[in-house]
mmCIF file of C-alpha atoms and ligand atoms in Angstrom:
data_model
loop_
_atom_site.group_PDB
_atom_site.id
_atom_site.type_symbol
_atom_site.label_atom_id
_atom_site.label_comp_id
_atom_site.label_asym_id
_atom_site.label_seq_id
_atom_site.Cartn_x
_atom_site.Cartn_y
_atom_site.Cartn_z
ATOM 1 C CA MET F 1 -143.368 -63.862 104.504
ATOM 2 C CA LYS F 2 -140.419 -66.216 105.152
ATOM 3 C CA ILE F 3 -136.950 -65.937 103.563
ATOM 4 C CA ILE F 4 -134.008 -68.294 103.990
ATOM 5 C CA CYS F 5 -130.496 -66.785 103.788
ATOM 6 C CA TYR F 6 -127.639 -69.132 102.862
ATOM 7 C CA GLY F 7 -123.973 -68.352 103.415
ATOM 8 C CA ALA F 8 -124.872 -65.967 106.255
ATOM 9 C CA ILE F 9 -121.841 -64.777 108.177
ATOM 10 C CA GLU F 10 -121.991 -63.775 111.829
ATOM 11 C CA MET F 11 -121.427 -60.092 111.042
ATOM 12 C CA GLU F 12 -124.531 -59.973 108.848
ATOM 13 C CA GLU F 13 -126.799 -61.188 111.636
ATOM 14 C CA PRO F 14 -127.583 -57.883 113.403
ATOM 15 C CA TYR F 15 -128.241 -56.146 110.080
ATOM 16 C CA ILE F 16 -130.477 -59.002 108.883
ATOM 17 C CA GLN F 17 -132.408 -59.131 112.165
ATOM 18 C CA ASN F 18 -132.878 -55.392 112.037
ATOM 19 C CA TRP F 19 -134.175 -55.622 108.436
ATOM 20 C CA ALA F 20 -136.444 -58.569 109.364
ATOM 21 C CA ASN F 21 -137.996 -56.656 112.274
ATOM 22 C CA ARG F 22 -138.512 -53.490 110.237
ATOM 23 C CA ASN F 23 -140.063 -55.402 107.317
ATOM 24 C CA LYS F 24 -141.989 -57.922 109.419
ATOM 25 C CA VAL F 25 -140.390 -60.819 107.510
ATOM 26 C CA GLU F 26 -139.228 -64.053 109.151
ATOM 27 C CA VAL F 27 -135.611 -64.717 108.114
ATOM 28 C CA LYS F 28 -133.769 -68.000 108.735
ATOM 29 C CA LEU F 29 -129.965 -67.890 108.588
ATOM 30 C CA VAL F 30 -127.904 -70.814 107.307
ATOM 31 C CA ARG F 31 -124.128 -70.604 107.708
ATOM 32 C CA ASP F 32 -123.322 -72.979 104.809
ATOM 33 C CA GLU F 33 -123.310 -71.714 101.265
ATOM 34 C CA LEU F 34 -126.186 -72.828 99.027
ATOM 35 C CA CYS F 35 -125.547 -76.163 97.292
ATOM 36 C CA ALA F 36 -127.417 -79.307 96.220
ATOM 37 C CA ASN F 37 -126.997 -80.840 99.712
ATOM 38 C CA ASN F 38 -128.786 -78.090 101.620
ATOM 39 C CA ALA F 39 -131.265 -76.745 99.019
ATOM 40 C CA GLY F 40 -133.985 -78.817 100.726
ATOM 41 C CA LEU F 41 -133.879 -76.464 103.731
ATOM 42 C CA ALA F 42 -135.700 -73.901 101.565
ATOM 43 C CA LYS F 43 -138.914 -75.975 101.597
ATOM 44 C CA GLY F 44 -141.692 -73.932 103.176
ATOM 45 C CA PHE F 45 -139.968 -70.579 102.547
ATOM 46 C CA ASP F 46 -141.264 -67.893 100.172
ATOM 47 C CA GLY F 47 -137.870 -66.699 99.070
ATOM 48 C CA VAL F 48 -134.141 -67.400 99.089
ATOM 49 C CA SER F 49 -130.996 -65.339 99.423
ATOM 50 C CA SER F 50 -127.418 -66.590 99.093
ATOM 51 C CA GLU F 51 -123.825 -65.483 99.193
ATOM 52 C CA GLY F 52 -120.590 -67.247 98.315
ATOM 53 C CA THR F 53 -118.651 -68.893 95.525
ATOM 54 C CA THR F 54 -119.788 -72.540 95.731
ATOM 55 C CA PRO F 55 -121.069 -73.601 92.297
ATOM 56 C CA VAL F 56 -124.865 -73.988 92.348
ATOM 57 C CA GLU F 57 -126.094 -76.982 90.361
ATOM 58 C CA ALA F 58 -129.204 -77.042 88.164
ATOM 59 C CA SER F 59 -130.897 -79.445 90.615
ATOM 60 C CA VAL F 60 -131.050 -76.650 93.204
ATOM 61 C CA TYR F 61 -133.265 -74.446 91.016
ATOM 62 C CA LYS F 62 -135.424 -77.442 90.154
ATOM 63 C CA LYS F 63 -136.032 -77.997 93.856
ATOM 64 C CA PHE F 64 -136.862 -74.322 94.400
ATOM 65 C CA LYS F 65 -139.410 -74.527 91.598
ATOM 66 C CA GLN F 66 -141.038 -77.537 93.289
ATOM 67 C CA TYR F 67 -141.258 -75.475 96.509
ATOM 68 C CA GLY F 68 -142.981 -72.584 94.666
ATOM 69 C CA ILE F 69 -139.954 -70.290 95.069
ATOM 70 C CA LYS F 70 -139.546 -67.699 92.299
ATOM 71 C CA GLN F 71 -136.341 -65.874 93.114
ATOM 72 C CA LEU F 72 -132.819 -66.134 94.480
ATOM 73 C CA ALA F 73 -131.374 -62.863 95.787
ATOM 74 C CA VAL F 74 -127.572 -63.051 95.678
ATOM 75 C CA ARG F 75 -126.036 -60.712 98.271
ATOM 76 C CA GLN F 76 -122.969 -59.920 96.140
ATOM 77 C CA VAL F 77 -121.973 -58.743 92.672
ATOM 78 C CA GLY F 78 -120.534 -61.933 91.195
ATOM 79 C CA VAL F 79 -122.979 -64.565 89.948
ATOM 80 C CA ASP F 80 -120.429 -66.703 88.100
ATOM 81 C CA ASN F 81 -121.114 -69.609 90.496
ATOM 82 C CA GLN F 82 -124.777 -69.645 89.420
ATOM 83 C CA ASP F 83 -126.163 -71.531 86.428
ATOM 84 C CA LEU F 84 -128.198 -68.608 85.083
ATOM 85 C CA ASP F 85 -129.830 -70.570 82.242
ATOM 86 C CA ALA F 86 -130.846 -73.457 84.484
ATOM 87 C CA ALA F 87 -132.343 -70.968 86.948
ATOM 88 C CA LYS F 88 -134.329 -69.311 84.144
ATOM 89 C CA GLU F 89 -135.556 -72.672 82.846
ATOM 90 C CA ASN F 90 -136.966 -73.302 86.318
ATOM 91 C CA GLY F 91 -138.560 -69.864 86.598
ATOM 92 C CA ILE F 92 -136.084 -68.629 89.222
ATOM 93 C CA MET F 93 -135.189 -64.937 88.904
ATOM 94 C CA ILE F 94 -131.648 -64.377 90.119
ATOM 95 C CA THR F 95 -130.880 -60.887 91.383
ATOM 96 C CA ASN F 96 -127.499 -59.531 92.403
ATOM 97 C CA VAL F 97 -126.355 -56.437 94.254
ATOM 98 C CA ALA F 98 -124.486 -54.582 91.562
ATOM 99 C CA ALA F 99 -123.011 -51.942 93.837
ATOM 100 C CA TYR F 100 -123.024 -52.287 97.613
ATOM 101 C CA SER F 101 -119.848 -50.318 98.186
ATOM 102 C CA PRO F 102 -117.575 -50.094 95.127
ATOM 103 C CA ARG F 103 -115.199 -47.960 97.186
ATOM 104 C CA ALA F 104 -114.614 -50.876 99.576
ATOM 105 C CA ILE F 105 -113.184 -53.034 96.791
ATOM 106 C CA ALA F 106 -111.411 -50.185 95.012
ATOM 107 C CA GLU F 107 -109.678 -49.123 98.241
ATOM 108 C CA LEU F 108 -108.219 -52.600 98.813
ATOM 109 C CA GLY F 109 -106.861 -52.540 95.260
ATOM 110 C CA VAL F 110 -105.190 -49.195 95.913
ATOM 111 C CA THR F 111 -103.867 -50.485 99.254
ATOM 112 C CA GLY F 112 -102.242 -53.411 97.419
ATOM 113 C CA ALA F 113 -100.770 -51.062 94.820
ATOM 114 C CA MET F 114 -99.223 -48.809 97.479
ATOM 115 C CA TYR F 115 -97.901 -51.822 99.421
ATOM 116 C CA LEU F 116 -96.205 -53.189 96.319
ATOM 117 C CA LEU F 117 -95.035 -49.825 95.059
ATOM 118 C CA ARG F 118 -93.147 -49.245 98.313
ATOM 119 C CA LYS F 119 -91.845 -52.852 98.277
ATOM 120 C CA ILE F 120 -93.147 -53.413 101.808
ATOM 121 C CA GLY F 121 -93.218 -57.210 101.417
ATOM 122 C CA VAL F 122 -89.621 -57.264 100.213
ATOM 123 C CA TYR F 123 -88.450 -55.080 103.128
ATOM 124 C CA GLN F 124 -90.429 -57.119 105.654
ATOM 125 C CA ASN F 125 -88.823 -60.260 104.307
ATOM 126 C CA ARG F 126 -85.357 -58.717 104.651
ATOM 127 C CA MET F 127 -86.052 -57.420 108.135
ATOM 128 C CA GLU F 128 -87.165 -60.861 109.294
ATOM 129 C CA HIS F 129 -83.555 -61.828 108.589
ATOM 130 C CA GLY F 130 -82.157 -58.775 110.405
ATOM 131 C CA ASP F 131 -81.403 -57.100 107.074
ATOM 132 C CA PHE F 132 -82.104 -53.359 107.323
ATOM 133 C CA THR F 133 -80.477 -52.462 103.993
ATOM 134 C CA TYR F 134 -81.979 -50.859 100.905
ATOM 135 C CA ASP F 135 -80.619 -50.780 97.378
ATOM 136 C CA GLU F 136 -81.460 -50.037 93.755
ATOM 137 C CA LYS F 137 -83.605 -53.195 93.534
ATOM 138 C CA THR F 138 -86.008 -51.821 96.118
ATOM 139 C CA ILE F 139 -86.197 -48.187 95.093
ATOM 140 C CA SER F 140 -89.819 -46.965 94.765
ATOM 141 C CA THR F 141 -91.855 -44.625 92.587
ATOM 142 C CA GLU F 142 -94.350 -42.090 93.917
ATOM 143 C CA ILE F 143 -97.938 -42.880 92.945
ATOM 144 C CA PHE F 144 -98.339 -39.500 91.189
ATOM 145 C CA ASN F 145 -95.530 -40.512 88.861
ATOM 146 C CA CYS F 146 -97.318 -43.732 87.910
ATOM 147 C CA THR F 147 -99.595 -44.615 85.042
ATOM 148 C CA VAL F 148 -102.433 -46.838 86.194
ATOM 149 C CA GLY F 149 -104.193 -49.045 83.632
ATOM 150 C CA LEU F 150 -107.695 -50.160 84.520
ATOM 151 C CA ILE F 151 -109.146 -53.117 82.662
ATOM 152 C CA GLY F 152 -112.888 -52.737 83.171
ATOM 153 C CA ALA F 153 -114.392 -49.545 84.556
ATOM 154 C CA GLY F 154 -117.851 -50.286 85.862
ATOM 155 C CA HIS F 155 -118.729 -49.652 89.512
ATOM 156 C CA ILE F 156 -115.397 -50.745 91.007
ATOM 157 C CA GLY F 157 -113.092 -49.760 88.155
ATOM 158 C CA GLY F 158 -114.822 -46.356 88.119
ATOM 159 C CA ALA F 159 -114.286 -45.920 91.876
ATOM 160 C CA SER F 160 -110.636 -46.957 91.383
ATOM 161 C CA ALA F 161 -110.235 -44.340 88.629
ATOM 162 C CA GLN F 162 -111.458 -41.663 91.017
ATOM 163 C CA ILE F 163 -109.083 -42.671 93.820
ATOM 164 C CA TYR F 164 -105.977 -43.038 91.628
ATOM 165 C CA SER F 165 -106.801 -39.766 89.919
ATOM 166 C CA ALA F 166 -107.181 -38.047 93.304
ATOM 167 C CA LEU F 167 -103.711 -39.357 94.213
ATOM 168 C CA GLY F 168 -102.314 -37.692 91.107
ATOM 169 C CA ALA F 169 -101.698 -40.791 88.969
ATOM 170 C CA LYS F 170 -102.334 -40.814 85.231
ATOM 171 C CA VAL F 171 -105.237 -43.214 84.719
ATOM 172 C CA LEU F 172 -105.887 -45.149 81.500
ATOM 173 C CA THR F 173 -108.959 -47.301 81.038
ATOM 174 C CA TYR F 174 -109.896 -50.113 78.715
ATOM 175 C CA ASP F 175 -113.591 -50.912 78.695
ATOM 176 C CA PRO F 176 -115.751 -51.528 75.606
ATOM 177 C CA PHE F 177 -118.489 -49.449 77.281
ATOM 178 C CA TYR F 178 -117.705 -45.748 77.594
ATOM 179 C CA ASP F 179 -118.869 -43.956 80.727
ATOM 180 C CA ALA F 180 -118.880 -40.179 80.297
ATOM 181 C CA SER F 181 -119.008 -39.635 84.053
ATOM 182 C CA LEU F 182 -115.449 -40.997 84.332
ATOM 183 C CA GLU F 183 -113.993 -38.400 81.933
ATOM 184 C CA PRO F 184 -112.609 -36.227 84.750
ATOM 185 C CA TYR F 185 -110.598 -39.153 86.117
ATOM 186 C CA THR F 186 -109.387 -41.274 83.227
ATOM 187 C CA THR F 187 -108.585 -41.529 79.528
ATOM 188 C CA TYR F 188 -110.133 -44.381 77.570
ATOM 189 C CA THR F 189 -107.751 -46.407 75.416
ATOM 190 C CA ASP F 190 -107.213 -49.957 74.110
ATOM 191 C CA LEU F 191 -105.873 -52.988 75.924
ATOM 192 C CA ASP F 192 -102.482 -53.026 74.190
ATOM 193 C CA THR F 193 -101.817 -49.409 75.197
ATOM 194 C CA ILE F 194 -102.576 -50.282 78.814
ATOM 195 C CA LEU F 195 -100.290 -53.294 78.673
ATOM 196 C CA ALA F 196 -97.510 -51.183 77.180
ATOM 197 C CA GLU F 197 -97.833 -48.020 79.261
ATOM 198 C CA ALA F 198 -99.129 -48.920 82.704
ATOM 199 C CA ASP F 199 -96.950 -49.189 85.827
ATOM 200 C CA ILE F 200 -99.954 -50.586 87.701
ATOM 201 C CA ILE F 201 -102.510 -52.806 85.947
ATOM 202 C CA SER F 202 -105.739 -53.321 87.839
ATOM 203 C CA LEU F 203 -108.458 -55.786 86.806
ATOM 204 C CA HIS F 204 -112.118 -54.893 87.263
ATOM 205 C CA THR F 205 -114.071 -56.992 84.766
ATOM 206 C CA PRO F 206 -116.516 -59.792 85.552
ATOM 207 C CA LEU F 207 -115.325 -63.359 84.955
ATOM 208 C CA LEU F 208 -116.811 -64.329 81.588
ATOM 209 C CA PRO F 209 -115.634 -66.685 78.850
ATOM 210 C CA SER F 210 -114.369 -63.519 77.101
ATOM 211 C CA THR F 211 -112.395 -62.298 80.135
ATOM 212 C CA GLU F 212 -111.056 -65.612 81.461
ATOM 213 C CA ASN F 213 -107.230 -65.501 81.594
ATOM 214 C CA THR F 214 -107.114 -61.869 80.431
ATOM 215 C CA ILE F 215 -103.655 -61.908 81.972
ATOM 216 C CA ASN F 216 -101.858 -64.704 80.164
ATOM 217 C CA LYS F 217 -98.488 -65.468 78.576
ATOM 218 C CA ASP F 218 -99.299 -63.311 75.553
ATOM 219 C CA THR F 219 -100.634 -60.241 77.407
ATOM 220 C CA ILE F 220 -97.787 -60.452 79.936
ATOM 221 C CA SER F 221 -95.280 -60.397 77.070
ATOM 222 C CA LYS F 222 -96.804 -57.062 75.946
ATOM 223 C CA MET F 223 -96.224 -55.402 79.336
ATOM 224 C CA LYS F 224 -93.371 -52.970 78.767
ATOM 225 C CA LYS F 225 -93.043 -51.310 82.196
ATOM 226 C CA LYS F 226 -92.680 -54.435 84.390
ATOM 227 C CA PRO F 227 -95.935 -53.444 86.090
ATOM 228 C CA ILE F 228 -97.601 -54.322 89.336
ATOM 229 C CA LEU F 229 -100.737 -56.425 88.820
ATOM 230 C CA ILE F 230 -103.795 -55.896 91.003
ATOM 231 C CA ASN F 231 -106.616 -58.433 90.980
ATOM 232 C CA VAL F 232 -109.485 -57.679 93.337
ATOM 233 C CA ALA F 233 -112.016 -58.966 90.780
ATOM 234 C CA ARG F 234 -112.003 -62.695 90.050
ATOM 235 C CA GLY F 235 -109.125 -65.206 90.165
ATOM 236 C CA GLY F 236 -110.018 -66.696 86.795
ATOM 237 C CA LEU F 237 -109.049 -63.446 85.054
ATOM 238 C CA VAL F 238 -105.416 -64.447 85.551
ATOM 239 C CA ASP F 239 -103.576 -67.507 84.252
ATOM 240 C CA THR F 240 -101.797 -68.426 87.484
ATOM 241 C CA GLN F 241 -98.918 -70.296 85.836
ATOM 242 C CA ALA F 242 -98.265 -67.399 83.454
ATOM 243 C CA LEU F 243 -98.328 -64.981 86.407
ATOM 244 C CA ILE F 244 -95.804 -67.079 88.347
ATOM 245 C CA ALA F 245 -93.533 -67.182 85.304
ATOM 246 C CA GLY F 246 -93.926 -63.406 84.833
ATOM 247 C CA LEU F 247 -93.060 -62.733 88.490
ATOM 248 C CA LYS F 248 -90.054 -65.058 88.364
ATOM 249 C CA SER F 249 -88.688 -63.435 85.213
ATOM 250 C CA GLY F 250 -89.328 -59.928 86.567
ATOM 251 C CA GLN F 251 -91.667 -59.086 83.675
ATOM 252 C CA ILE F 252 -94.269 -58.422 86.389
ATOM 253 C CA SER F 253 -92.750 -56.708 89.416
ATOM 254 C CA GLY F 254 -95.425 -57.585 91.946
ATOM 255 C CA ALA F 255 -98.983 -58.801 92.346
ATOM 256 C CA ALA F 256 -101.746 -58.075 94.843
ATOM 257 C CA LEU F 257 -104.370 -60.786 94.637
ATOM 258 C CA ASP F 258 -107.588 -60.735 96.624
ATOM 259 C CA THR F 259 -109.085 -63.508 94.528
ATOM 260 C CA LEU F 260 -107.565 -66.747 93.278
ATOM 261 C CA ALA F 261 -108.873 -69.081 90.595
ATOM 262 C CA ASP F 262 -110.328 -72.300 92.096
ATOM 263 C CA GLU F 263 -110.498 -70.767 95.570
ATOM 264 C CA THR F 264 -113.737 -72.544 96.501
ATOM 265 C CA ASP F 265 -111.959 -75.340 98.395
ATOM 266 C CA PHE F 266 -110.198 -73.022 100.825
ATOM 267 C CA TYR F 267 -112.156 -69.730 100.689
ATOM 268 C CA GLY F 268 -113.435 -68.664 104.118
ATOM 269 C CA LYS F 269 -111.881 -71.720 105.820
ATOM 270 C CA LYS F 270 -109.038 -72.169 108.266
ATOM 271 C CA ASN F 271 -106.589 -74.190 106.202
ATOM 272 C CA LEU F 272 -103.537 -75.887 107.668
ATOM 273 C CA PRO F 273 -100.221 -74.216 106.766
ATOM 274 C CA ASN F 274 -98.787 -75.264 103.395
ATOM 275 C CA THR F 275 -101.970 -76.986 102.237
ATOM 276 C CA LEU F 276 -102.941 -74.605 99.458
ATOM 277 C CA PRO F 277 -102.539 -75.857 95.903
ATOM 278 C CA GLN F 278 -98.854 -75.833 94.935
ATOM 279 C CA ASP F 279 -99.103 -72.744 92.684
ATOM 280 C CA TYR F 280 -100.707 -70.607 95.406
ATOM 281 C CA GLU F 281 -98.119 -71.762 97.960
ATOM 282 C CA GLU F 282 -95.500 -70.664 95.459
ATOM 283 C CA LEU F 283 -97.150 -67.253 95.041
ATOM 284 C CA LYS F 284 -97.631 -66.847 98.795
ATOM 285 C CA ALA F 285 -93.918 -67.388 99.380
ATOM 286 C CA MET F 286 -92.921 -64.526 97.056
ATOM 287 C CA PRO F 287 -92.202 -61.254 98.905
ATOM 288 C CA GLN F 288 -93.405 -59.242 95.899
ATOM 289 C CA VAL F 289 -96.843 -60.888 96.135
ATOM 290 C CA LEU F 290 -99.622 -59.858 98.494
ATOM 291 C CA ILE F 291 -102.481 -62.313 98.881
ATOM 292 C CA THR F 292 -105.614 -61.443 100.836
ATOM 293 C CA PRO F 293 -108.427 -63.957 101.379
ATOM 294 C CA HIS F 294 -111.124 -62.385 99.156
ATOM 295 C CA ILE F 295 -111.973 -59.659 101.669
ATOM 296 C CA ALA F 296 -112.087 -56.583 99.452
ATOM 297 C CA PHE F 297 -115.851 -56.394 99.995
ATOM 298 C CA PHE F 298 -115.549 -56.767 103.763
ATOM 299 C CA THR F 299 -116.422 -53.380 105.240
ATOM 300 C CA LYS F 300 -119.280 -52.491 107.555
ATOM 301 C CA LEU F 301 -121.066 -50.410 104.931
ATOM 302 C CA ALA F 302 -120.723 -53.116 102.274
ATOM 303 C CA ILE F 303 -122.134 -55.818 104.571
ATOM 304 C CA LYS F 304 -125.108 -53.661 105.512
ATOM 305 C CA ASN F 305 -125.837 -52.544 101.934
ATOM 306 C CA SER F 306 -125.477 -55.963 100.287
ATOM 307 C CA MET F 307 -127.861 -57.579 102.745
ATOM 308 C CA GLU F 308 -130.368 -54.731 102.687
ATOM 309 C CA ILE F 309 -130.485 -54.350 98.880
ATOM 310 C CA ALA F 310 -130.742 -58.137 98.272
ATOM 311 C CA LEU F 311 -133.511 -58.685 100.819
ATOM 312 C CA ASN F 312 -135.472 -55.655 99.584
ATOM 313 C CA ASP F 313 -135.340 -57.140 96.064
ATOM 314 C CA ALA F 314 -136.393 -60.572 97.366
ATOM 315 C CA LYS F 315 -139.353 -59.054 99.206
ATOM 316 C CA THR F 316 -140.420 -57.028 96.160
ATOM 317 C CA ILE F 317 -140.360 -60.049 93.821
ATOM 318 C CA ILE F 318 -142.156 -62.300 96.317
ATOM 319 C CA SER F 319 -144.846 -59.610 96.615
ATOM 320 C CA GLY F 320 -145.273 -59.593 92.807
ATOM 321 C CA GLY F 321 -143.260 -56.433 92.098
ATOM 322 C CA LYS F 322 -140.442 -55.803 89.632
ATOM 323 C CA VAL F 323 -136.789 -55.003 90.329
ATOM 324 C CA ARG F 324 -133.985 -53.835 88.051
ATOM 325 C CA SER F 325 -131.365 -56.243 89.410
ATOM 326 C CA VAL F 326 -132.492 -59.476 87.686
ATOM 327 C CA VAL F 327 -129.435 -60.964 85.926
ATOM 328 C CA ASN F 328 -131.047 -63.889 84.051
ATOM 329 C CA LEU F 329 -133.991 -62.319 82.256
HETATM 330 P P1 NAD J 401 -119.424 -53.888 86.751
HETATM 331 O O1 NAD J 401 -120.341 -54.796 86.013
HETATM 332 O O2 NAD J 401 -119.969 -52.643 87.352
HETATM 333 O O3 NAD J 401 -118.232 -53.475 85.775
HETATM 334 C C1 NAD J 401 -117.563 -54.379 84.975
HETATM 335 C C2 NAD J 401 -117.017 -53.608 83.784
HETATM 336 O O4 NAD J 401 -116.206 -54.504 83.018
HETATM 337 C C3 NAD J 401 -118.107 -53.075 82.853
HETATM 338 O O5 NAD J 401 -117.964 -51.679 82.669
HETATM 339 C C4 NAD J 401 -117.883 -53.844 81.554
HETATM 340 O O6 NAD J 401 -118.173 -53.075 80.406
HETATM 341 C C5 NAD J 401 -116.409 -54.152 81.661
HETATM 342 N N1 NAD J 401 -115.970 -55.253 80.805
HETATM 343 C C6 NAD J 401 -116.625 -56.393 80.490
HETATM 344 N N2 NAD J 401 -115.872 -57.167 79.666
HETATM 345 C C7 NAD J 401 -114.719 -56.493 79.470
HETATM 346 C C8 NAD J 401 -113.539 -56.753 78.738
HETATM 347 N N3 NAD J 401 -113.397 -57.893 78.049
HETATM 348 N N4 NAD J 401 -112.548 -55.857 78.772
HETATM 349 C C9 NAD J 401 -112.668 -54.686 79.468
HETATM 350 N N5 NAD J 401 -113.767 -54.379 80.185
HETATM 351 C C10 NAD J 401 -114.777 -55.265 80.191
HETATM 352 O O7 NAD J 401 -118.712 -54.796 87.844
HETATM 353 P P2 NAD J 401 -118.046 -54.308 89.217
HETATM 354 O O8 NAD J 401 -119.088 -54.194 90.261
HETATM 355 O O9 NAD J 401 -117.192 -53.137 88.965
HETATM 356 O O10 NAD J 401 -117.167 -55.610 89.575
HETATM 357 C C11 NAD J 401 -115.948 -55.850 88.928
HETATM 358 C C12 NAD J 401 -115.343 -57.165 89.400
HETATM 359 O O11 NAD J 401 -115.102 -57.134 90.806
HETATM 360 C C13 NAD J 401 -116.227 -58.396 89.159
HETATM 361 O O12 NAD J 401 -115.394 -59.454 88.703
HETATM 362 C C14 NAD J 401 -116.732 -58.754 90.541
HETATM 363 O O13 NAD J 401 -117.059 -60.116 90.650
HETATM 364 C C15 NAD J 401 -115.543 -58.370 91.378
HETATM 365 N N6 NAD J 401 -115.806 -58.144 92.814
HETATM 366 C C16 NAD J 401 -114.881 -58.559 93.719
HETATM 367 C C17 NAD J 401 -115.096 -58.349 95.069
HETATM 368 C C18 NAD J 401 -114.097 -58.768 96.110
HETATM 369 O O14 NAD J 401 -114.441 -58.831 97.282
HETATM 370 N N7 NAD J 401 -112.868 -59.044 95.753
HETATM 371 C C19 NAD J 401 -116.264 -57.724 95.485
HETATM 372 C C20 NAD J 401 -117.184 -57.281 94.524
HETATM 373 C C21 NAD J 401 -116.945 -57.502 93.183
#
């Protein structure tokens, strides 16, 4: 059996080689993310795995079909860069890894919340100018005195609820699907209540037409507590211009963003200083904003699990078996 892995990062290599040896599968690694230009490399392989955010065009699945390939195992949660219908039309089963380490992502969200709560960016900015003062503008709140509002409580939102609850915060959740196992950690409510009552608003929904720009001019206007916004989910959940306006007016007191809308052009690349799109440069320059380069998933356990689960699914499907992780049935 031969599998080609696109978007393979150096750190994955030892785990993939180890899996390949154990499973007696030949695995070829390709550094570039899967796209129309390199789909041809899959010719002669039995299966495909990919990771990344580059949009995958319908022509890619058509090629896979011609090569007799039946699956594409995505080594991450998000599949919003895939054309699920086009894949289905070409008989390609797309699988994802729904939970490789929800704690990894949840912990970065909490890290951002603590950083912003204690105004670290603002103090660092002052100290760079030799200013060691503090005043009423930079006074903090303890986390156990905060109300945290989670929008979306699946794997990662659920893990976030557990951590915030363990820290003593009051946790509110808005999610149309109720999960009884989260009862000890959170209280389910509606979106407007979260907007009105939360000191920290944390986004954990997938990017769907129904969730795009969840944080917009209207929802920001309903935020009563001048909250901190945490986005470790998908950039498209936030209307960037509305966020900038909210931060400038003080309606939002800070933002920790691990994902940015339209990040494909600069994600994972070494960009020259001041070459990000104007709105991101503007956000980056704000001391009450923390931007990380989409690394919430980047822990040793997450890398190992995402690779291992995806390749196990690929192997099972290639061998004629069934898996539960197909996202385009
Ligand atoms: P999940 O599918 O387990 O949970 C998503 C939850 O959102 C579900 O419970 C669903 O009911 C809920 N939801 C859907 N629409 C909603 C709406 N309109 N309002 C409120 N809730 C809604 O997903 P997950 O694994 O927890 O992932 C959450 C997000 O994190 C996804 O956007 C994913 O792409 C992103 N993610 C980011 C990173 C990173 O490195 N930054 C890593 C992994 C996942």
